GROMACS .gro file of C-alpha atoms in nm:
model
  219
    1UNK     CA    1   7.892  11.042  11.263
    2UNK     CA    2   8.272  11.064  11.140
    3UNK     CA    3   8.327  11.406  10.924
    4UNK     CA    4   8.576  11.298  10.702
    5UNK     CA    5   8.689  10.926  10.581
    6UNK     CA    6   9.032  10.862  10.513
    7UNK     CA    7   9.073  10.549  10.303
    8UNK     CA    8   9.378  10.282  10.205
    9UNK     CA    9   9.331  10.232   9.788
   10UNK     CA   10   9.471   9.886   9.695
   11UNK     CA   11   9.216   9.578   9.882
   12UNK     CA   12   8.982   9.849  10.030
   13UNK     CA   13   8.808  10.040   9.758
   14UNK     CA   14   8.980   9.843   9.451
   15UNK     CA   15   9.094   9.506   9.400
   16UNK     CA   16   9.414   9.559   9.188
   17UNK     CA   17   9.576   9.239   9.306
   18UNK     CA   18   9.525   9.016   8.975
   19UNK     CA   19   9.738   9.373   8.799
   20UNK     CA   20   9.972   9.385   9.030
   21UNK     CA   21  10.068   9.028   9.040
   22UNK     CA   22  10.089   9.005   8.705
   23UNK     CA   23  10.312   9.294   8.636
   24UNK     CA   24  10.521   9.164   8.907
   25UNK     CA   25  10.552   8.826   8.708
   26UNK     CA   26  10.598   9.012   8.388
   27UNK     CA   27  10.921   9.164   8.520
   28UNK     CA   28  11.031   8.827   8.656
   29UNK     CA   29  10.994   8.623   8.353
   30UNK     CA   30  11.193   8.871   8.145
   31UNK     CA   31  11.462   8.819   8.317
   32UNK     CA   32  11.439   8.501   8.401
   33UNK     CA   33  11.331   8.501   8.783
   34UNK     CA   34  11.090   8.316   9.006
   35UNK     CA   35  10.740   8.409   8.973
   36UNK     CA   36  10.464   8.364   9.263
   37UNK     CA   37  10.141   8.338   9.317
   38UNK     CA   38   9.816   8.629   9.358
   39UNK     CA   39   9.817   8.543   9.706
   40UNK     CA   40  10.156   8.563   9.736
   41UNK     CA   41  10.170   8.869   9.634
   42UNK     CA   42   9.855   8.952   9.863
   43UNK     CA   43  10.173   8.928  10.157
   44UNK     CA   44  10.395   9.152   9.946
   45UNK     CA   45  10.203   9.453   9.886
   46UNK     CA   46  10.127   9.715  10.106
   47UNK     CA   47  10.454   9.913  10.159
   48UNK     CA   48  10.460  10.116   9.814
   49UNK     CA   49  10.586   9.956   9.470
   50UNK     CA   50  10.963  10.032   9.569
   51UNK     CA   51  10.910   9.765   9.854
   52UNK     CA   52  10.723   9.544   9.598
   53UNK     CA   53  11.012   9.489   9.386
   54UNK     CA   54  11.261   9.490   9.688
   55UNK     CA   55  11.022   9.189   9.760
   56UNK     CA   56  11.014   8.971   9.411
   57UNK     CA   57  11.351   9.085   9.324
   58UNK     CA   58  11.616   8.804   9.349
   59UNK     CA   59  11.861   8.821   9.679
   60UNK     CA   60  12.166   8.919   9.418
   61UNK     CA   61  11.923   9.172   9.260
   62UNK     CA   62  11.873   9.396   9.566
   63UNK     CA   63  12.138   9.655   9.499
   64UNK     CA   64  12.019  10.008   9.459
   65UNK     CA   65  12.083  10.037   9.114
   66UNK     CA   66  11.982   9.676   9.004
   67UNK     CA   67  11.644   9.761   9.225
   68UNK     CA   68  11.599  10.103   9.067
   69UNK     CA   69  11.599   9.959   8.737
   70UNK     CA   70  11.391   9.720   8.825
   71UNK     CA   71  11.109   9.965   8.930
   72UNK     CA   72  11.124  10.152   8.615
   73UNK     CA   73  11.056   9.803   8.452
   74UNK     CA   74  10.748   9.763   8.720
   75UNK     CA   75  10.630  10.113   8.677
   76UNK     CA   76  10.615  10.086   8.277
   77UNK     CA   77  10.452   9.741   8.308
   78UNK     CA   78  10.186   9.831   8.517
   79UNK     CA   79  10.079  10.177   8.363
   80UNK     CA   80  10.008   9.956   8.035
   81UNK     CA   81   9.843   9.658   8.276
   82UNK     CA   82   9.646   9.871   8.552
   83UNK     CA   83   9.327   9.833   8.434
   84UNK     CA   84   9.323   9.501   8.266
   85UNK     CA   85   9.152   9.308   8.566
   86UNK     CA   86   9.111   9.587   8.863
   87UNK     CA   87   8.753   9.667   8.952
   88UNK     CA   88   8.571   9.849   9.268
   89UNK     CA   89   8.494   9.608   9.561
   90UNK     CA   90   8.102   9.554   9.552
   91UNK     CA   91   7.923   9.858   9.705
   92UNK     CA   92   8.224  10.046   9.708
   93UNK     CA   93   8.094  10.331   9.441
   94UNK     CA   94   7.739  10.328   9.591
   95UNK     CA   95   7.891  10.399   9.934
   96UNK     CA   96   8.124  10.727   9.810
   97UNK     CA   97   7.846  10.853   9.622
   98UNK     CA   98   7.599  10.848   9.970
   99UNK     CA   99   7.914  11.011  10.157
  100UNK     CA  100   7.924  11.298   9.893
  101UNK     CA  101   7.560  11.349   9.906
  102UNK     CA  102   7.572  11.303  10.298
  103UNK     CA  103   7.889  11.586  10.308
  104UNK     CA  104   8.144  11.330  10.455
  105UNK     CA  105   8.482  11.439  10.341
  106UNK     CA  106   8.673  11.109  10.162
  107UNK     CA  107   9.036  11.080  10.093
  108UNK     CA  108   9.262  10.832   9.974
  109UNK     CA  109   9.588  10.748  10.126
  110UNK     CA  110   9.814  10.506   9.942
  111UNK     CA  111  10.191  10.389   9.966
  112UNK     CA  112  10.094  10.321   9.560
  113UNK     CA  113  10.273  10.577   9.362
  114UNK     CA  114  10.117  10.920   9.388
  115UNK     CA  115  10.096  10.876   8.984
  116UNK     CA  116   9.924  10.571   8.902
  117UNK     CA  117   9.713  10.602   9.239
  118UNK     CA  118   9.523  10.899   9.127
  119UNK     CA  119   9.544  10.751   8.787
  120UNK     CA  120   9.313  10.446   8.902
  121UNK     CA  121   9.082  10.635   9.198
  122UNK     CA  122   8.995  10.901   8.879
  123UNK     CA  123   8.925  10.619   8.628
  124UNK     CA  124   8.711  10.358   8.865
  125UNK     CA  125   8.617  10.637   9.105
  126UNK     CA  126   8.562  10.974   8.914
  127UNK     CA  127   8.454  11.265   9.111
  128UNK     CA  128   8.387  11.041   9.455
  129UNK     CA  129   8.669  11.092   9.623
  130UNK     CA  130   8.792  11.488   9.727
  131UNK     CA  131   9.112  11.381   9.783
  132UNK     CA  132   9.390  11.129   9.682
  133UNK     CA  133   9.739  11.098   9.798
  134UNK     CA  134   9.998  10.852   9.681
  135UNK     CA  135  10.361  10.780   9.757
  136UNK     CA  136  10.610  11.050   9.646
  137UNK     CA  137  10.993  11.057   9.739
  138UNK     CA  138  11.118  11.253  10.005
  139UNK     CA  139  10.796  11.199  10.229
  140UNK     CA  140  10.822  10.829  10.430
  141UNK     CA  141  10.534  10.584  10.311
  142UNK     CA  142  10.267  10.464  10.532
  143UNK     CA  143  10.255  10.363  10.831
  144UNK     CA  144  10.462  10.642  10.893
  145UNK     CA  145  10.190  10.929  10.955
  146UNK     CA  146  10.342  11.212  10.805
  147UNK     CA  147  10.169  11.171  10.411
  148UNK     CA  148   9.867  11.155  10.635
  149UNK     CA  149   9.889  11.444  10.858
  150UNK     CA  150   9.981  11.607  10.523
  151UNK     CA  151   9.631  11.516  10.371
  152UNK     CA  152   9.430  11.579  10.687
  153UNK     CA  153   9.588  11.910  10.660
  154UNK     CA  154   9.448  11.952  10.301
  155UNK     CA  155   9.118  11.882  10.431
  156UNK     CA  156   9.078  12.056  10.715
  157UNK     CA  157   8.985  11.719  10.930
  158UNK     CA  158   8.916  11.715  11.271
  159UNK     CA  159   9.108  11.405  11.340
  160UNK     CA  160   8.793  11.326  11.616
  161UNK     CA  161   8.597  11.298  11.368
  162UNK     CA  162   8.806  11.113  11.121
  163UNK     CA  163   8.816  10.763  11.030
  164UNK     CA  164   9.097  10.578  10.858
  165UNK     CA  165   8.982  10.259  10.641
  166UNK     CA  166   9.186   9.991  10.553
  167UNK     CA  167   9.313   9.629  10.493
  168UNK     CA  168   9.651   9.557  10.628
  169UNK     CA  169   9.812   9.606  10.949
  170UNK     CA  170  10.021   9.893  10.759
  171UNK     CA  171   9.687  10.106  10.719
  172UNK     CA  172   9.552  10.042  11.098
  173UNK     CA  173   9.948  10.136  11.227
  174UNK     CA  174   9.892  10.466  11.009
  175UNK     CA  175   9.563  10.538  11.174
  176UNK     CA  176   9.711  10.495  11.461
  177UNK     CA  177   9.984  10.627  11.450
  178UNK     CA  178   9.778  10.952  11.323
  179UNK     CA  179   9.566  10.940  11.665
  180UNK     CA  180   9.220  10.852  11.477
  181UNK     CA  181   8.974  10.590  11.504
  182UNK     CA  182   9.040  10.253  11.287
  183UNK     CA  183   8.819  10.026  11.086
  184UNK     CA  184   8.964   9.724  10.935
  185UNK     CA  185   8.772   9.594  10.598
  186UNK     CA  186   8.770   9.187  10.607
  187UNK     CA  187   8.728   9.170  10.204
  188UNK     CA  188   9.059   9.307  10.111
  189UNK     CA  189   9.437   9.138  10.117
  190UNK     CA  190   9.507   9.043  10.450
  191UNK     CA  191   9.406   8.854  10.744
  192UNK     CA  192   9.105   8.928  11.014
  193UNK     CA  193   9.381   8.835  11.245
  194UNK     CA  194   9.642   9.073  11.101
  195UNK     CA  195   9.399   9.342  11.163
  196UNK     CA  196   9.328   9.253  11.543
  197UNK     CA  197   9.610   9.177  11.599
  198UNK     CA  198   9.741   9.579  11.454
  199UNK     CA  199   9.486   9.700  11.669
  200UNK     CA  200   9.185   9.807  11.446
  201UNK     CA  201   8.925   9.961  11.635
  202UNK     CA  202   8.642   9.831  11.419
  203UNK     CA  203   8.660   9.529  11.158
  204UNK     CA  204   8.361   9.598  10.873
  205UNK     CA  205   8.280   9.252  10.720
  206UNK     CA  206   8.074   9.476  10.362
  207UNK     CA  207   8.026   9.808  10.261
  208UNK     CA  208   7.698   9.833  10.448
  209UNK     CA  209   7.879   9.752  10.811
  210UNK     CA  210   8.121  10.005  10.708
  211UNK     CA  211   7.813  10.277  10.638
  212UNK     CA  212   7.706  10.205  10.978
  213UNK     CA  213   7.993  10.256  11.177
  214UNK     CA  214   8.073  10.583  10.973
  215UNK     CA  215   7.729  10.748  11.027
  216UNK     CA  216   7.638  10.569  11.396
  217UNK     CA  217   7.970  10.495  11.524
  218UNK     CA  218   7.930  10.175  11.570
  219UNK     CA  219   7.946   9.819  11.280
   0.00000   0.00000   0.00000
């Protein structure tokens, strides 16, 4: 049985694309850009809300000051819009509450904003998880595994006993890359493929293959 579960926030315990994607959009149509489509977006998230931007932004709009502006924009946008469609994946409460109970550590490792990431785990989540972390400047985002040695720390994980949850090839490269066993969820963002192919461990296909591995060690 793993000790302590380390989880990715965005298409593994909440499905915040339909908020994302349209605070993306928002920003575009004020100032006249290109929008794109949810699952577009589904390809463009994943690397922090900097890298979002970076990503919808406009070629001529990539300079450091058009692109910081442009975040503030985003970040304003989405702290009025973050809860207008985002939602728990089924099961996901159910199975937090039976890891509390059970004693299973949980955290929550995000390349969202540290900000609006504890924001949304506190308000769809409350109490269930004993740790979240998001992105703050100065510390490299995911899949760099420095914001996650710096939770694990926190924690006091064994990282032998520590399993790291996610959707995207980012999250399974930060497991990795952080020496601990990886479980790729099929219900977020990305791709079965994209997970293989990253080099997940374990792919869970629901909540209740992702109970098993965590307290058998096996989906």
């Amino acid at each position: 049985m793993f000790q302590t579960v380390i989880f990715d926030l965005d298409g593994t315990l909440l499905n915040t694309i339909q908020d994302l994607a349209y605070c993306a959009n928002l920003v575009c149509r004020a100032h006249g850009w290109p929008t794109y489509s949810v699952d577009t977006y589904k390809t463009f998230v994943g690397n922090g809300m900097p890298k979002l931007v970076e990503r919808f932004s406009p070629p001529d709009q990539r300079t450091p000051e058009a692109l910081a502006r442009t975040l503030e924009e985003y970040l304003k946008a989405y702290s009025l819009h973050k809860e207008d469609t985002t939602a728990p994946y089924p099961g996901i409460p159910q199975l937090l509450a039976d890891l509390k109970r059970e004693g299973v550590q949980t955290g929550v490792l995000s390349n969202k904003d540290d900000g609006p990431a504890k924001a949304v785990v506190e308000h769809y989540l409350p109490g269930l998880v004993h740790l979240v972390k998001g992105r703050v400047d100065g510390v490299p985002a995911k899949p760099d595994p420095t914001s996650l040695h710096h939770l694990m720390d926190e924690l006091g994980a064994d990282p032998a006993a520590t399993l790291f949850v996610g959707d995207s090839n980012v999250d399974i490269l930060t497991g990795r890359n952080g020496g601990l066993t990886t479980c790729g969820v099929l219900w977020g963002f990305r791709t079965r493929e994209e997970l293989r192919q990253a080099g997940a461990d374990y792919l869970a296909a629901d909540t209740g293959e992702l109970a098993k591995l965590i307290r058998e060690g096996t989906v």
